Amino acid sequence: MTTVALLGLDLVLGLLAVAVWAYAAVRAGTSGLRWALAGLLVLLVRLATALVLAGRGWELAAERVTVGVPLGLLAAAVAIGLLLNARRPDRTGLTAARIALWSAAGASAVSLALTGVVGYPGGPGPAGHDHSHSGGLSVTDLRTPPVGSVKKVELVARTQGVTLPSGRVVDAWTFGSLPGPTLTALVGETLEVTLGNRDITGGVTLHWHGLSVPNGEDGVAGVTQDAVFPGETFVYRFRAEQPGTFWYHTHQHGREGIARGLYGALVVQPAAGAAAGVDLVLPFHTIGTTAILGGTDQVQREVVAANTPVRLRLVNTEQQPRRFALTGAAFRVMALDGVDLNGPTELSDQALRIPAGGRYDLAFTMPAHPVRLAVEGARQTGLLLAGTADAAGPEARVPKATFDPTTYGSPQPVPGMTGEYDVSTTIVLDRLPRVVHGRPALAQTVNGGVYPDIPPIMVAEGDLVRMRVVNRSFETHPMHPHGHHVLVLSVNGRAPTGSPLWLDTFDVQPGEVWEVALRADNPGIWMDHCHNLEHASAGMMFHLAYAGVSTPFSHGPGSPNVPE
Ligand code: C2O
Ligand code: CU
């Protein structure tokens, strides 16, 4: 049984236990004993379920195994004992039994509340204290110094009616176009991006998703800078160090701003320049109800001669994972999240499930027939590569099988990532009733807490850090640490058998347990959050903070900075 099915079963059994014990209490005089035995059976099945869950990951069931179920069983034993004694017609014995039966129902309700309200571990989470307002080094010191030669770009945020190729007009917020212009750089080049704001009254910033820029260039409103309001500017500067596919977006009112169009792609090519052939960047987005792949809400056609090397850079800029599929050519997955994979092999008939915020680079050699890229759930969009402009393509088809990056490519030693962990921390993701932005809500919690009341993971420069991420909820959480890529150590207890996986956005699906590691080599105060920004704004964000770094910026009540 899948872990998420077990989590569901546990919930159903918990509710059933309360109902059966309550009914037994009502029937205490007559068939109460039979109902009590039924209640006992439910508790025993729940115990078995909890034990299997705990085997999959202790954090998935800790409070059920240690407190919740034992409490229920204890109350059940007392109630059944009293019922057996009360079978002779004796008023006081019956009353005692009835009280015990109600207590057993109550115990099961308490157990449900422990799981559904208190959560794991029953208190706030990762070790460490928030030093972010004290310390010698300010995030404003962590900037790229002006250097001689820079590649200058200007992006001005604005509200804009955009007419899409289909003729549909959307009310967008853009960095000049929808998506924003694709920024490119060669490894070693320094980009200098001046952000302006024409009329986005809530403010904007620029965050470089997946690029390990200096902290002061990271673009998180209220943490690394103040939001940029109409008429203001902010200049970002960073050296392109990693070749690969990245993207940029606002990190002020990100949930609304990105959805409305404040995003674009960023491609870093090797120092020697782009490889020969066709190289396409294809961010996928939904604005309102309209799906856009690259710059169009229709099928994009490209004329490509047979034998041409093709690279497709897929970017998922949405809130949910998306499945993409290529029909007509076998392909290799060259890179995930901007990092090359080792020994990629040819694939066909497998869909690619890209997490919200993630990137997949595919490569293949153009065959003598057309090739089609399709996106599940967005039939009107796609990409058609063919030798002539009017060729009909293969049917868009999304295979059932999904590519598994943890078994793809070949292993390779990862220097610098072995040895003792200096910091080991557990992140438990859950959905619990909490106060969010001053209002009671069913929050997206991290170790039972809601941002900003989640202690940061504190590290020192040079630390080797291990994070265990456990998803106790019924939703997928694309976790995105800023400023660092993480090396995947295991998923559900299994280490990757293929290429090392360095990710900046990883989908922790319901019931999953991920262990990842990072080297703390980029001082600052870094966001780490769920890239389903609905979840982020419902609490699922925290910081990875380096000791001794502070920030003069703030967000929250009374501040115009709203990072999520
Ligand atoms: Cu893509 Cu915190 O961001
Ligand atoms: Cu989430």
Coordinates of C-alpha atoms and ligand atoms in Angstrom, one line a residue:
M1 CA 0.0 0.0 0.0
T2 CA 1.3 3.5 -0.8
T3 CA 2.3 5.7 2.1
V4 CA -0.3 8.3 1.2
A5 CA -3.0 5.5 1.2
L6 CA -1.8 4.5 4.7
L7 CA -2.1 8.1 5.8
G8 CA -5.7 8.1 4.5
L9 CA -6.5 4.8 6.0
D10 CA -5.2 6.0 9.4
L11 CA -7.5 9.0 9.2
V12 CA -10.5 6.9 8.3
L13 CA -9.8 4.4 11.1
G14 CA -9.3 7.3 13.6
L15 CA -12.7 8.7 12.7
L16 CA -14.3 5.2 12.8
A17 CA -12.8 4.5 16.2
V18 CA -14.5 7.6 17.7
A19 CA -17.8 6.7 16.1
V20 CA -17.8 3.0 17.2
W21 CA -16.8 3.8 20.8
A22 CA -19.5 6.5 21.0
Y23 CA -22.1 4.1 19.7
A24 CA -20.9 1.4 22.2
A25 CA -21.5 4.0 25.0
V26 CA -25.0 4.6 23.8
R27 CA -25.7 0.9 23.7
A28 CA -23.9 0.2 26.9
G29 CA -26.8 -1.8 28.5
T30 CA -27.5 -4.2 25.7
S31 CA -25.2 -4.8 22.7
G32 CA -22.5 -2.5 24.1
L33 CA -19.9 -5.2 24.6
R34 CA -20.2 -6.3 21.0
W35 CA -19.7 -2.7 19.8
A36 CA -16.8 -2.3 22.2
L37 CA -15.1 -5.4 20.8
A38 CA -15.6 -3.9 17.3
G39 CA -14.0 -0.7 18.5
L40 CA -11.1 -2.6 19.9
L41 CA -10.6 -4.3 16.5
V42 CA -10.6 -0.9 14.8
L43 CA -7.9 0.3 17.2
L44 CA -5.8 -2.8 16.6
V45 CA -6.0 -2.2 12.8
R46 CA -5.1 1.4 13.4
L47 CA -2.1 0.3 15.5
A48 CA -0.9 -1.9 12.7
T49 CA -1.3 0.9 10.2
A50 CA 0.6 3.3 12.4
L51 CA 3.4 0.8 12.8
V52 CA 3.8 0.3 9.0
L53 CA 3.7 4.1 8.6
A54 CA 6.4 4.6 11.2
G55 CA 8.5 2.0 9.4
R56 CA 8.2 4.2 6.2
G57 CA 9.4 7.3 8.2
W58 CA 9.2 7.8 11.9
E59 CA 7.9 11.4 11.5
L60 CA 4.9 10.1 9.6
A61 CA 3.4 8.4 12.6
A62 CA 5.4 9.2 15.7
E63 CA 2.6 10.7 17.8
R64 CA 0.2 7.9 16.7
V65 CA 2.6 5.2 17.8
T66 CA 3.7 6.7 21.1
V67 CA 0.6 8.4 22.4
G68 CA -2.5 8.4 20.2
V69 CA -3.1 4.7 19.7
P70 CA -1.8 3.5 23.1
L71 CA -4.2 6.0 24.8
G72 CA -7.1 4.6 22.8
L73 CA -6.1 1.0 23.7
L74 CA -5.8 1.8 27.4
A75 CA -9.2 3.4 27.5
A76 CA -10.6 0.4 25.5
A77 CA -9.2 -2.1 27.9
V78 CA -10.7 -0.4 30.9
A79 CA -14.1 0.0 29.2
I80 CA -14.2 -3.7 28.1
G81 CA -13.2 -4.8 31.6
L82 CA -15.9 -2.8 33.2
L83 CA -18.5 -4.0 30.7
L84 CA -17.6 -7.6 31.5
N85 CA -18.2 -6.9 35.2
A86 CA -21.4 -5.0 34.6
R87 CA -23.1 -7.8 32.8
R88 CA -24.9 -8.7 36.0
P89 CA -27.8 -6.2 36.4
D90 CA -26.1 -3.6 38.5
R91 CA -26.8 0.0 38.0
T92 CA -23.5 1.5 39.3
G93 CA -21.5 -1.0 37.3
L94 CA -23.3 0.0 34.1
T95 CA -22.8 3.7 34.7
A96 CA -19.1 3.1 35.3
A97 CA -18.9 1.1 32.1
R98 CA -20.7 3.8 30.2
I99 CA -18.3 6.5 31.4
A100 CA -15.4 4.3 30.4
L101 CA -16.9 3.8 26.9
W102 CA -17.3 7.5 26.5
S103 CA -13.7 7.9 27.7
A104 CA -12.6 5.5 25.0
A105 CA -14.4 7.5 22.4
G106 CA -12.7 10.6 23.8
A107 CA -9.3 9.0 23.8
S108 CA -9.7 8.3 20.1
A109 CA -10.8 11.9 19.5
V110 CA -7.7 13.1 21.4
S111 CA -5.6 10.9 19.2
L112 CA -7.1 12.4 16.1
A113 CA -6.5 15.9 17.4
L114 CA -2.9 15.1 18.2
T115 CA -2.4 14.1 14.6
G116 CA -4.6 16.7 12.9
V117 CA -4.2 19.7 15.1
V118 CA -0.9 19.4 17.0
G119 CA 1.0 17.5 14.4
Y120 CA 4.6 16.4 14.5
P121 CA 6.7 16.9 16.6
G122 CA 4.2 18.7 18.8
G123 CA 6.2 21.8 18.9
P124 CA 8.3 24.1 16.8
G125 CA 11.0 22.7 14.7
P126 CA 14.5 22.8 13.4
A127 CA 17.2 23.5 16.0
G128 CA 18.7 27.0 16.0
H129 CA 17.8 30.5 16.9
D130 CA 17.0 33.4 14.7
H131 CA 20.0 35.7 14.7
S132 CA 18.8 37.5 11.6
H133 CA 18.6 40.9 13.2
S134 CA 22.0 40.7 14.9
G135 CA 25.4 39.8 13.7
G136 CA 28.4 41.4 12.0
L137 CA 27.6 40.9 8.3
S138 CA 24.6 42.5 6.7
V139 CA 23.0 41.0 3.6
T140 CA 23.6 44.3 2.0
D141 CA 27.4 43.5 2.2
L142 CA 26.8 40.3 0.3
R143 CA 26.7 41.9 -3.2
T144 CA 28.7 41.5 -6.4
P145 CA 31.1 44.4 -6.5
P146 CA 30.9 46.5 -9.7
V147 CA 33.4 45.0 -12.2
G148 CA 34.9 46.3 -15.4
S149 CA 32.9 44.5 -18.1
V150 CA 29.3 43.7 -17.6
K151 CA 26.4 42.7 -19.8
K152 CA 23.6 45.3 -19.1
V153 CA 20.0 44.5 -19.3
E154 CA 17.0 46.6 -18.2
L155 CA 13.7 45.1 -17.1
V156 CA 10.7 47.3 -16.4
A157 CA 7.7 45.8 -14.7
R158 CA 4.3 47.0 -15.9
T159 CA 0.7 46.2 -16.3
Q160 CA 0.1 45.3 -19.9
G161 CA -2.7 44.0 -22.1
V162 CA -1.1 41.2 -24.1
T163 CA -2.6 39.9 -27.3
L164 CA -1.6 36.3 -27.6
P165 CA -1.1 34.6 -31.0
S166 CA -4.6 33.0 -30.8
G167 CA -6.0 36.5 -30.6
R168 CA -6.9 36.2 -27.0
V169 CA -6.1 39.3 -24.9
V170 CA -4.9 38.8 -21.3
D171 CA -4.5 41.5 -18.6
A172 CA -1.0 40.7 -17.6
W173 CA 1.8 42.1 -15.4
T174 CA 5.0 41.7 -17.4
F175 CA 8.7 42.6 -17.5
G176 CA 8.0 44.0 -21.0
S177 CA 6.6 40.9 -22.7
L178 CA 4.9 37.7 -21.8
P179 CA 7.0 35.9 -20.7
G180 CA 9.7 38.4 -19.9
P181 CA 12.6 38.5 -22.3
T182 CA 14.9 35.4 -22.1
L183 CA 18.2 36.6 -20.5
T184 CA 21.4 34.9 -21.7
A185 CA 24.9 35.0 -20.5
L186 CA 28.1 33.0 -21.0
V187 CA 29.8 31.4 -18.1
G188 CA 32.2 34.0 -16.7
E189 CA 30.1 37.0 -17.9
T190 CA 28.7 39.3 -15.3
L191 CA 25.1 40.4 -15.8
E192 CA 23.9 43.7 -14.6
V193 CA 20.1 43.9 -14.6
T194 CA 18.4 47.2 -13.8
L195 CA 14.9 46.6 -12.5
G196 CA 12.4 49.4 -13.0
N197 CA 8.7 49.5 -12.1
R198 CA 6.3 51.5 -14.2
D199 CA 3.0 50.8 -12.4
I200 CA 2.9 47.6 -10.4
T201 CA 1.6 49.3 -7.3
G202 CA 2.3 46.4 -4.9
G203 CA 6.0 46.4 -5.8
V204 CA 8.3 44.0 -7.5
T205 CA 11.7 42.3 -7.2
L206 CA 13.8 40.0 -9.3
H207 CA 14.8 36.6 -7.9
W208 CA 17.1 34.3 -10.0
H209 CA 15.6 30.9 -9.5
G210 CA 18.3 28.3 -9.2
L211 CA 21.3 30.6 -9.6
S212 CA 23.5 30.7 -6.6
V213 CA 24.0 34.5 -6.7
P214 CA 25.4 36.4 -3.7
N215 CA 22.7 36.8 -1.1
G216 CA 22.2 40.5 -1.5
E217 CA 21.3 39.9 -5.2
D218 CA 18.7 37.2 -4.4
G219 CA 15.7 39.5 -4.7
V220 CA 13.6 38.5 -1.8
A221 CA 11.5 41.4 -0.5
G222 CA 11.9 41.9 3.2
V223 CA 14.9 39.6 3.5
T224 CA 17.6 40.7 1.0
Q225 CA 16.1 44.1 -0.2
D226 CA 13.1 46.3 -0.1
A227 CA 10.4 45.8 -2.8
V228 CA 10.8 48.2 -5.8
F229 CA 7.8 50.5 -6.1
P230 CA 6.7 52.5 -9.2
G231 CA 9.4 55.0 -10.1
E232 CA 12.1 53.2 -8.2
T233 CA 14.9 51.0 -9.5
F234 CA 17.2 48.3 -8.1
V235 CA 20.4 47.1 -9.8
Y236 CA 21.3 43.4 -9.6
R237 CA 24.7 42.2 -10.6
F238 CA 26.0 38.6 -10.7
R239 CA 28.5 36.5 -12.4
A240 CA 27.2 33.6 -14.4
E241 CA 29.0 30.6 -13.0
Q242 CA 26.9 27.6 -13.8
P243 CA 25.8 26.8 -17.4
G244 CA 22.2 25.7 -17.5
T245 CA 18.6 26.7 -17.6
F246 CA 17.2 29.0 -14.9
W247 CA 14.4 31.5 -14.6
Y248 CA 13.6 34.8 -13.0
H249 CA 10.5 36.1 -11.3
T250 CA 9.3 38.6 -8.8
H251 CA 9.7 37.7 -5.1
Q252 CA 7.3 40.5 -3.9
H253 CA 3.7 39.3 -3.9
G254 CA 5.1 36.4 -5.8
R255 CA 2.0 34.3 -5.7
E256 CA 0.0 36.9 -7.6
G257 CA 2.8 38.5 -9.6
I258 CA 4.2 35.4 -11.1
A259 CA 0.8 34.0 -11.9
R260 CA 0.0 37.3 -13.8
G261 CA 3.2 37.2 -15.8
L262 CA 6.2 38.6 -13.9
Y263 CA 8.6 35.8 -15.0
G264 CA 11.0 34.9 -17.7
A265 CA 13.8 32.4 -18.6
L266 CA 17.5 32.8 -18.0
V267 CA 20.0 30.7 -19.9
V268 CA 23.7 30.4 -19.1
Q269 CA 25.7 29.0 -22.0
P270 CA 29.2 27.5 -21.6
A271 CA 32.0 30.0 -21.9
A272 CA 32.7 28.9 -25.5
G273 CA 29.2 29.7 -26.5
A274 CA 26.1 27.7 -27.4
A275 CA 26.5 24.4 -29.1
A276 CA 25.6 24.2 -32.8
G277 CA 22.0 23.4 -33.6
V278 CA 18.6 24.5 -32.4
D279 CA 18.3 25.6 -28.7
L280 CA 14.8 26.5 -27.5
V281 CA 13.7 27.8 -24.1
L282 CA 10.1 26.8 -23.3
P283 CA 8.7 28.1 -20.1
F284 CA 5.2 26.7 -19.5
H285 CA 2.7 29.0 -17.7
T286 CA -1.0 29.4 -17.2
I287 CA -2.4 32.9 -17.1
G288 CA -6.0 33.0 -16.1
T289 CA -7.2 29.9 -17.9
T290 CA -4.9 30.2 -20.9
A291 CA -1.8 27.9 -21.1
I292 CA 1.3 29.4 -22.7
L293 CA 4.3 27.4 -23.8
G294 CA 7.3 29.7 -24.7
G295 CA 5.6 32.8 -26.0
T296 CA 2.5 31.3 -27.5
D297 CA -0.9 29.8 -26.5
Q298 CA -0.9 27.8 -29.8
V299 CA 1.4 25.2 -31.2
Q300 CA 4.8 26.7 -31.9
R301 CA 6.2 25.5 -35.3
E302 CA 9.9 25.4 -36.0
V303 CA 11.6 24.3 -39.2
V304 CA 14.5 22.0 -38.4
A305 CA 16.5 20.1 -40.9
A306 CA 17.1 16.4 -40.3
N307 CA 20.3 15.6 -38.3
T308 CA 20.3 18.9 -36.6
P309 CA 21.1 18.7 -32.8
V310 CA 18.2 20.0 -30.8
R311 CA 18.1 21.1 -27.2
L312 CA 14.8 21.9 -25.5
R313 CA 14.8 23.7 -22.2
L314 CA 11.5 23.1 -20.4
V315 CA 10.7 25.3 -17.4
N316 CA 7.6 24.8 -15.3
T317 CA 6.6 28.3 -13.9
E318 CA 3.3 27.1 -12.5
Q319 CA 2.1 26.1 -9.0
Q320 CA 1.6 22.4 -9.8
P321 CA 3.8 19.7 -11.3
R322 CA 3.2 19.2 -15.1
R323 CA 3.9 16.3 -17.3
F324 CA 5.6 16.9 -20.7
A325 CA 6.1 14.4 -23.5
L326 CA 8.1 14.2 -26.7
T327 CA 6.7 12.1 -29.6
G328 CA 8.7 11.3 -32.7
A329 CA 12.2 11.1 -31.4
A330 CA 14.2 9.3 -28.7
F331 CA 15.8 11.9 -26.4
R332 CA 18.2 12.3 -23.5
V333 CA 17.6 14.3 -20.4
M334 CA 20.8 16.3 -20.3
A335 CA 20.2 18.4 -17.2
L336 CA 17.8 18.9 -14.3
D337 CA 17.5 22.3 -12.6
G338 CA 20.4 23.6 -14.6
V339 CA 22.9 20.9 -13.6
D340 CA 24.1 18.3 -16.2
L341 CA 23.4 14.7 -15.5
N342 CA 26.1 12.0 -15.8
G343 CA 25.8 9.4 -18.5
P344 CA 22.2 10.2 -19.8
T345 CA 20.8 7.4 -21.9
E346 CA 18.1 7.5 -24.6
L347 CA 14.5 7.5 -23.6
S348 CA 11.2 7.2 -25.3
D349 CA 7.6 6.6 -24.2
Q350 CA 8.1 8.3 -20.9
A351 CA 6.5 11.5 -19.7
L352 CA 8.6 14.0 -17.8
R353 CA 6.9 15.3 -14.6
I354 CA 8.5 18.6 -13.8
P355 CA 8.0 20.1 -10.4
A356 CA 6.6 23.7 -10.0
G357 CA 9.7 25.8 -10.6
G358 CA 11.8 23.0 -12.0
R359 CA 13.7 22.7 -15.3
Y360 CA 14.4 19.8 -17.6
D361 CA 16.8 20.1 -20.6
L362 CA 16.3 17.5 -23.3
A363 CA 18.5 16.8 -26.3
F364 CA 18.0 14.7 -29.5
T365 CA 19.1 14.6 -33.1
M366 CA 16.3 15.8 -35.4
P367 CA 15.0 12.8 -37.4
A368 CA 13.7 12.9 -41.0
H369 CA 10.1 13.2 -39.6
P370 CA 8.3 15.7 -37.4
V371 CA 8.7 15.7 -33.6
R372 CA 6.0 17.0 -31.2
L373 CA 6.3 18.3 -27.7
A374 CA 3.0 18.1 -25.7
V375 CA 2.0 19.3 -22.3
E376 CA -0.5 17.3 -20.4
G377 CA -3.8 19.1 -19.8
A378 CA -2.8 21.9 -22.3
R379 CA -3.7 20.4 -25.7
Q380 CA -3.9 23.7 -27.6
T381 CA -0.2 24.5 -26.9
G382 CA 2.9 22.6 -27.7
L383 CA 5.9 22.5 -30.1
L384 CA 6.1 21.0 -33.6
L385 CA 9.5 20.6 -35.2
A386 CA 9.5 19.6 -38.8
G387 CA 11.6 19.8 -42.0
T388 CA 9.0 22.0 -43.6
A389 CA 6.7 24.8 -42.3
D390 CA 3.5 23.0 -43.3
A391 CA 4.2 19.4 -42.2
A392 CA 1.6 17.8 -40.1
G393 CA 3.0 16.5 -36.8
P394 CA 2.4 13.3 -34.9
E395 CA -0.6 13.2 -32.6
A396 CA 0.2 14.8 -29.2
R397 CA 0.4 11.9 -26.8
V398 CA 1.4 11.8 -23.2
P399 CA 2.5 8.3 -22.1
K400 CA 1.4 6.8 -18.8
A401 CA 4.9 5.9 -17.7
T402 CA 6.8 8.7 -15.9
F403 CA 10.6 9.2 -16.1
D404 CA 12.3 8.5 -12.8
P405 CA 15.4 10.7 -12.4
T406 CA 16.6 8.6 -9.4
T407 CA 17.4 5.6 -11.7
Y408 CA 18.7 7.5 -14.7
G409 CA 22.3 7.9 -16.0
S410 CA 25.3 6.6 -14.2
P411 CA 26.8 7.1 -10.8
Q412 CA 29.8 9.3 -10.3
P413 CA 31.7 10.3 -7.1
V414 CA 30.6 13.7 -5.7
P415 CA 33.7 15.4 -4.3
G416 CA 33.3 17.4 -1.1
M417 CA 29.9 16.0 -0.1
T418 CA 31.0 13.1 2.0
G419 CA 32.0 13.1 5.7
E420 CA 30.3 14.0 8.9
Y421 CA 27.3 16.2 8.7
D422 CA 27.8 19.4 10.7
V423 CA 24.0 20.1 10.8
S424 CA 21.2 17.5 10.5
T425 CA 17.7 18.8 10.5
T426 CA 14.2 17.4 9.9
I427 CA 11.5 19.4 8.1
V428 CA 8.0 18.0 8.5
L429 CA 5.5 19.4 6.1
D430 CA 1.8 19.2 7.1
R431 CA -1.6 20.9 6.9
L432 CA -2.8 22.0 10.3
P433 CA -5.1 24.7 11.7
R434 CA -3.0 27.7 12.6
V435 CA -3.2 31.5 12.5
V436 CA -1.9 32.8 9.1
H437 CA -1.6 36.5 8.4
G438 CA -3.6 37.2 11.6
R439 CA -6.5 34.9 10.6
P440 CA -7.3 31.3 11.5
A441 CA -6.7 29.0 8.6
L442 CA -5.8 25.5 7.5
A443 CA -2.2 26.4 7.2
Q444 CA 0.7 24.7 5.3
T445 CA 3.0 24.1 8.2
V446 CA 6.7 23.4 8.6
N447 CA 7.4 21.4 11.9
G448 CA 4.0 22.6 13.1
G449 CA 4.8 26.2 12.5
V450 CA 3.9 28.9 10.0
Y451 CA 6.3 31.5 8.5
P452 CA 7.7 33.7 9.9
D453 CA 7.4 31.8 13.2
I454 CA 9.6 28.9 12.1
P455 CA 13.1 28.8 13.5
P456 CA 15.6 29.0 10.7
I457 CA 18.1 26.2 10.0
M458 CA 21.3 27.8 11.3
V459 CA 24.6 27.0 9.6
A460 CA 28.1 28.2 9.5
E461 CA 30.1 28.7 6.3
G462 CA 31.6 25.4 5.2
D463 CA 29.1 23.2 7.0
L464 CA 27.9 20.0 5.4
V465 CA 24.1 20.1 6.0
R466 CA 21.7 17.3 5.8
M467 CA 17.9 17.9 5.5
R468 CA 15.3 15.2 5.9
V469 CA 12.0 16.4 4.5
V470 CA 8.9 14.5 5.4
N471 CA 5.5 15.2 3.8
R472 CA 2.6 14.2 6.1
S473 CA 0.0 16.1 4.1
F474 CA -2.1 15.0 1.1
E475 CA -0.5 17.6 -1.2
T476 CA 2.7 17.8 -3.2
H477 CA 5.3 20.3 -2.0
P478 CA 7.9 21.5 -4.5
M479 CA 10.6 22.5 -2.0
H480 CA 13.0 25.2 -3.2
P481 CA 16.1 26.2 -1.2
H482 CA 17.5 29.5 -2.4
G483 CA 21.2 30.1 -3.0
H484 CA 22.2 26.4 -3.1
H485 CA 21.6 23.2 -5.0
V486 CA 21.0 20.1 -2.9
L487 CA 22.3 16.7 -3.6
V488 CA 19.7 14.0 -3.3
L489 CA 20.7 11.3 -0.8
S490 CA 17.6 9.2 -0.8
V491 CA 13.9 9.2 -1.7
N492 CA 11.8 7.0 0.6
G493 CA 14.9 5.4 1.9
R494 CA 16.3 4.5 -1.5
A495 CA 19.5 6.2 -2.7
P496 CA 19.6 7.2 -6.4
T497 CA 21.2 4.5 -8.4
G498 CA 22.0 6.6 -11.5
S499 CA 23.6 10.0 -11.9
P500 CA 24.1 12.2 -8.9
L501 CA 21.0 14.5 -8.7
W502 CA 21.6 18.2 -7.9
L503 CA 18.3 19.9 -7.6
D504 CA 17.0 23.3 -6.6
T505 CA 13.4 22.3 -6.7
F506 CA 12.2 18.9 -5.6
D507 CA 8.7 17.5 -5.4
V508 CA 8.0 16.0 -2.0
Q509 CA 4.8 14.1 -2.8
P510 CA 2.3 13.1 -0.1
G511 CA 3.8 10.5 2.3
E512 CA 7.3 10.9 0.8
V513 CA 10.6 11.2 2.7
W514 CA 13.5 12.9 1.0
E515 CA 17.0 13.2 2.4
V516 CA 19.2 15.9 0.7
A517 CA 22.5 17.5 1.5
L518 CA 24.1 20.8 0.8
R519 CA 27.4 22.5 1.3
A520 CA 27.0 25.8 3.1
D521 CA 29.2 27.8 0.7
N522 CA 27.1 30.9 0.0
P523 CA 26.7 33.1 3.2
G524 CA 23.4 34.9 3.7
I525 CA 19.9 34.6 4.9
W526 CA 18.2 32.3 2.3
M527 CA 14.6 31.5 1.7
D528 CA 13.6 27.9 1.6
H529 CA 10.0 27.4 0.7
C530 CA 7.3 25.5 -1.2
H531 CA 7.1 26.7 -4.8
N532 CA 3.4 26.1 -4.8
L533 CA 3.1 29.8 -3.8
E534 CA -0.4 29.2 -2.5
H535 CA 1.3 27.0 0.1
A536 CA 4.2 29.4 0.6
S537 CA 1.7 32.2 1.5
A538 CA -0.2 29.8 3.8
G539 CA 3.0 29.4 5.9
M540 CA 5.3 27.0 4.1
M541 CA 8.5 29.0 4.1
F542 CA 11.5 29.2 6.4
H543 CA 15.1 30.4 6.3
L544 CA 18.5 28.8 6.0
A545 CA 20.6 31.3 7.8
Y546 CA 24.3 31.6 8.2
A547 CA 25.5 32.6 11.7
G548 CA 26.6 36.2 11.9
V549 CA 24.6 37.4 9.0
S550 CA 21.8 39.9 9.6
T551 CA 19.3 41.8 7.5
P552 CA 18.1 45.4 7.9
F553 CA 14.9 44.6 5.9
S554 CA 11.7 43.3 7.3
H555 CA 8.3 42.1 6.2
G556 CA 5.0 41.3 8.0
P557 CA 2.5 43.6 9.6
G558 CA 3.2 47.2 8.9
S559 CA 5.8 46.5 6.2
P560 CA 5.1 46.9 2.4
N561 CA 7.4 43.9 1.8
V562 CA 5.5 40.7 1.1
P563 CA 8.0 38.1 -0.2
E564 CA 5.4 35.4 -1.0
Ligands
C2O1 CU1 11.4 30.6 -7.6 CU2 11.7 31.7 -3.7 O1 11.5 31.2 -5.6
CU2 CU 3.4 23.0 -0.9

